[in-house]
GROMACS .gro file of C-alpha atoms in nm:
model
  122
    1UNK     CA    1   0.000   0.000   0.000
    2UNK     CA    2   0.121   0.350  -0.075
    3UNK     CA    3   0.188   0.495   0.269
    4UNK     CA    4   0.147   0.851   0.144
    5UNK     CA    5  -0.203   0.838  -0.004
    6UNK     CA    6  -0.326   0.492   0.102
    7UNK     CA    7  -0.384   0.354  -0.244
    8UNK     CA    8  -0.360  -0.023  -0.273
    9UNK     CA    9  -0.016  -0.051  -0.432
   10UNK     CA   10   0.352  -0.005  -0.350
   11UNK     CA   11   0.418   0.064  -0.716
   12UNK     CA   12   0.441   0.418  -0.844
   13UNK     CA   13   0.277   0.334  -1.176
   14UNK     CA   14   0.013   0.068  -1.144
   15UNK     CA   15  -0.304  -0.054  -1.308
   16UNK     CA   16  -0.625   0.053  -1.136
   17UNK     CA   17  -0.831  -0.197  -1.332
   18UNK     CA   18  -1.015   0.059  -1.539
   19UNK     CA   19  -0.760   0.123  -1.811
   20UNK     CA   20  -0.552   0.395  -1.645
   21UNK     CA   21  -0.182   0.321  -1.624
   22UNK     CA   22  -0.065   0.607  -1.404
   23UNK     CA   23  -0.164   0.693  -1.051
   24UNK     CA   24  -0.355   1.019  -1.029
   25UNK     CA   25  -0.533   1.135  -0.715
   26UNK     CA   26  -0.601   1.478  -0.575
   27UNK     CA   27  -0.312   1.486  -0.333
   28UNK     CA   28   0.010   1.681  -0.310
   29UNK     CA   29   0.277   1.416  -0.341
   30UNK     CA   30   0.457   1.287  -0.646
   31UNK     CA   31   0.470   0.912  -0.694
   32UNK     CA   32   0.781   0.948  -0.909
   33UNK     CA   33   0.982   1.016  -0.593
   34UNK     CA   34   1.080   0.725  -0.371
   35UNK     CA   35   0.891   0.685  -0.046
   36UNK     CA   36   1.088   0.765   0.266
   37UNK     CA   37   1.326   1.001   0.085
   38UNK     CA   38   1.399   1.352   0.199
   39UNK     CA   39   1.203   1.568  -0.046
   40UNK     CA   40   1.384   1.886   0.050
   41UNK     CA   41   1.186   2.189   0.157
   42UNK     CA   42   1.436   2.363   0.380
   43UNK     CA   43   1.458   2.161   0.701
   44UNK     CA   44   1.123   1.990   0.650
   45UNK     CA   45   1.118   1.612   0.627
   46UNK     CA   46   0.839   1.367   0.571
   47UNK     CA   47   0.834   1.077   0.814
   48UNK     CA   48   0.612   0.784   0.722
   49UNK     CA   49   0.427   0.623   1.013
   50UNK     CA   50   0.242   0.305   0.933
   51UNK     CA   51  -0.026   0.210   1.184
   52UNK     CA   52  -0.305  -0.042   1.157
   53UNK     CA   53  -0.596   0.190   1.235
   54UNK     CA   54  -0.826  -0.106   1.295
   55UNK     CA   55  -0.591  -0.286   1.538
   56UNK     CA   56  -0.807  -0.205   1.842
   57UNK     CA   57  -1.119  -0.322   1.658
   58UNK     CA   58  -0.941  -0.645   1.562
   59UNK     CA   59  -0.843  -0.708   1.927
   60UNK     CA   60  -1.200  -0.646   2.046
   61UNK     CA   61  -1.340  -0.874   1.774
   62UNK     CA   62  -1.096  -1.150   1.872
   63UNK     CA   63  -1.209  -1.116   2.235
   64UNK     CA   64  -1.574  -1.137   2.128
   65UNK     CA   65  -1.506  -1.447   1.916
   66UNK     CA   66  -1.331  -1.615   2.209
   67UNK     CA   67  -1.617  -1.527   2.446
   68UNK     CA   68  -1.881  -1.654   2.204
   69UNK     CA   69  -1.681  -1.971   2.142
   70UNK     CA   70  -1.639  -2.041   2.515
   71UNK     CA   71  -2.016  -2.002   2.565
   72UNK     CA   72  -2.107  -2.214   2.261
   73UNK     CA   73  -2.269  -1.915   2.088
   74UNK     CA   74  -2.285  -1.906   1.710
   75UNK     CA   75  -2.273  -1.538   1.612
   76UNK     CA   76  -2.299  -1.367   1.275
   77UNK     CA   77  -2.232  -1.008   1.177
   78UNK     CA   78  -2.444  -0.914   0.875
   79UNK     CA   79  -2.306  -0.613   0.694
   80UNK     CA   80  -2.422  -0.489   0.356
   81UNK     CA   81  -2.564  -0.186   0.183
   82UNK     CA   82  -2.910  -0.055   0.276
   83UNK     CA   83  -3.193  -0.241   0.105
   84UNK     CA   84  -2.986  -0.551   0.029
   85UNK     CA   85  -3.212  -0.786   0.228
   86UNK     CA   86  -3.037  -0.829   0.565
   87UNK     CA   87  -3.354  -0.779   0.766
   88UNK     CA   88  -3.556  -1.009   0.538
   89UNK     CA   89  -3.292  -1.281   0.587
   90UNK     CA   90  -3.310  -1.231   0.964
   91UNK     CA   91  -3.690  -1.247   0.963
   92UNK     CA   92  -3.687  -1.573   0.767
   93UNK     CA   93  -3.408  -1.720   0.982
   94UNK     CA   94  -3.591  -1.634   1.304
   95UNK     CA   95  -3.914  -1.791   1.172
   96UNK     CA   96  -3.732  -2.106   1.059
   97UNK     CA   97  -3.501  -2.152   1.358
   98UNK     CA   98  -3.677  -1.968   1.637
   99UNK     CA   99  -3.853  -2.277   1.772
  100UNK     CA  100  -3.533  -2.483   1.766
  101UNK     CA  101  -3.276  -2.236   1.900
  102UNK     CA  102  -3.266  -1.935   2.127
  103UNK     CA  103  -3.200  -1.642   1.896
  104UNK     CA  104  -3.110  -1.279   1.955
  105UNK     CA  105  -3.055  -0.984   1.723
  106UNK     CA  106  -2.861  -0.667   1.794
  107UNK     CA  107  -2.988  -0.409   1.548
  108UNK     CA  108  -2.733  -0.146   1.451
  109UNK     CA  109  -2.931   0.096   1.232
  110UNK     CA  110  -2.850   0.442   1.359
  111UNK     CA  111  -3.096   0.623   1.131
  112UNK     CA  112  -3.430   0.456   1.211
  113UNK     CA  113  -3.587   0.183   1.420
  114UNK     CA  114  -3.780   0.032   1.126
  115UNK     CA  115  -3.565  -0.283   1.111
  116UNK     CA  116  -3.573  -0.329   1.489
  117UNK     CA  117  -3.955  -0.309   1.480
  118UNK     CA  118  -3.966  -0.570   1.202
  119UNK     CA  119  -3.732  -0.803   1.391
  120UNK     CA  120  -3.926  -0.760   1.718
  121UNK     CA  121  -4.249  -0.847   1.538
  122UNK     CA  122  -4.090  -1.167   1.410
   0.00000   0.00000   0.00000
């Protein structure tokens, strides 16, 4: 990954998959210069710091997986675009499995409670 702009390649000239050969974004660095070099503006230097910004999330998720596993809980995280059918799948799953298993849903819609109402009715 380019540590300057975050694009998905270490290469300075790479294929984006849509026919463009060169890397053009609206940012103020030149990919023709090597990363980590002193680019010379008086005494200014660019220092690259690479940090996994999701590291804390990954640790929390690993803890949750371990907790669920220890308790024998099968957990799913359904993530997709709005209107893709997540709530419909949950409604059907709850109808089909609700009598056989204890089920719970944590609804994460921050805009409305429409999905939570649908799930509660199921």
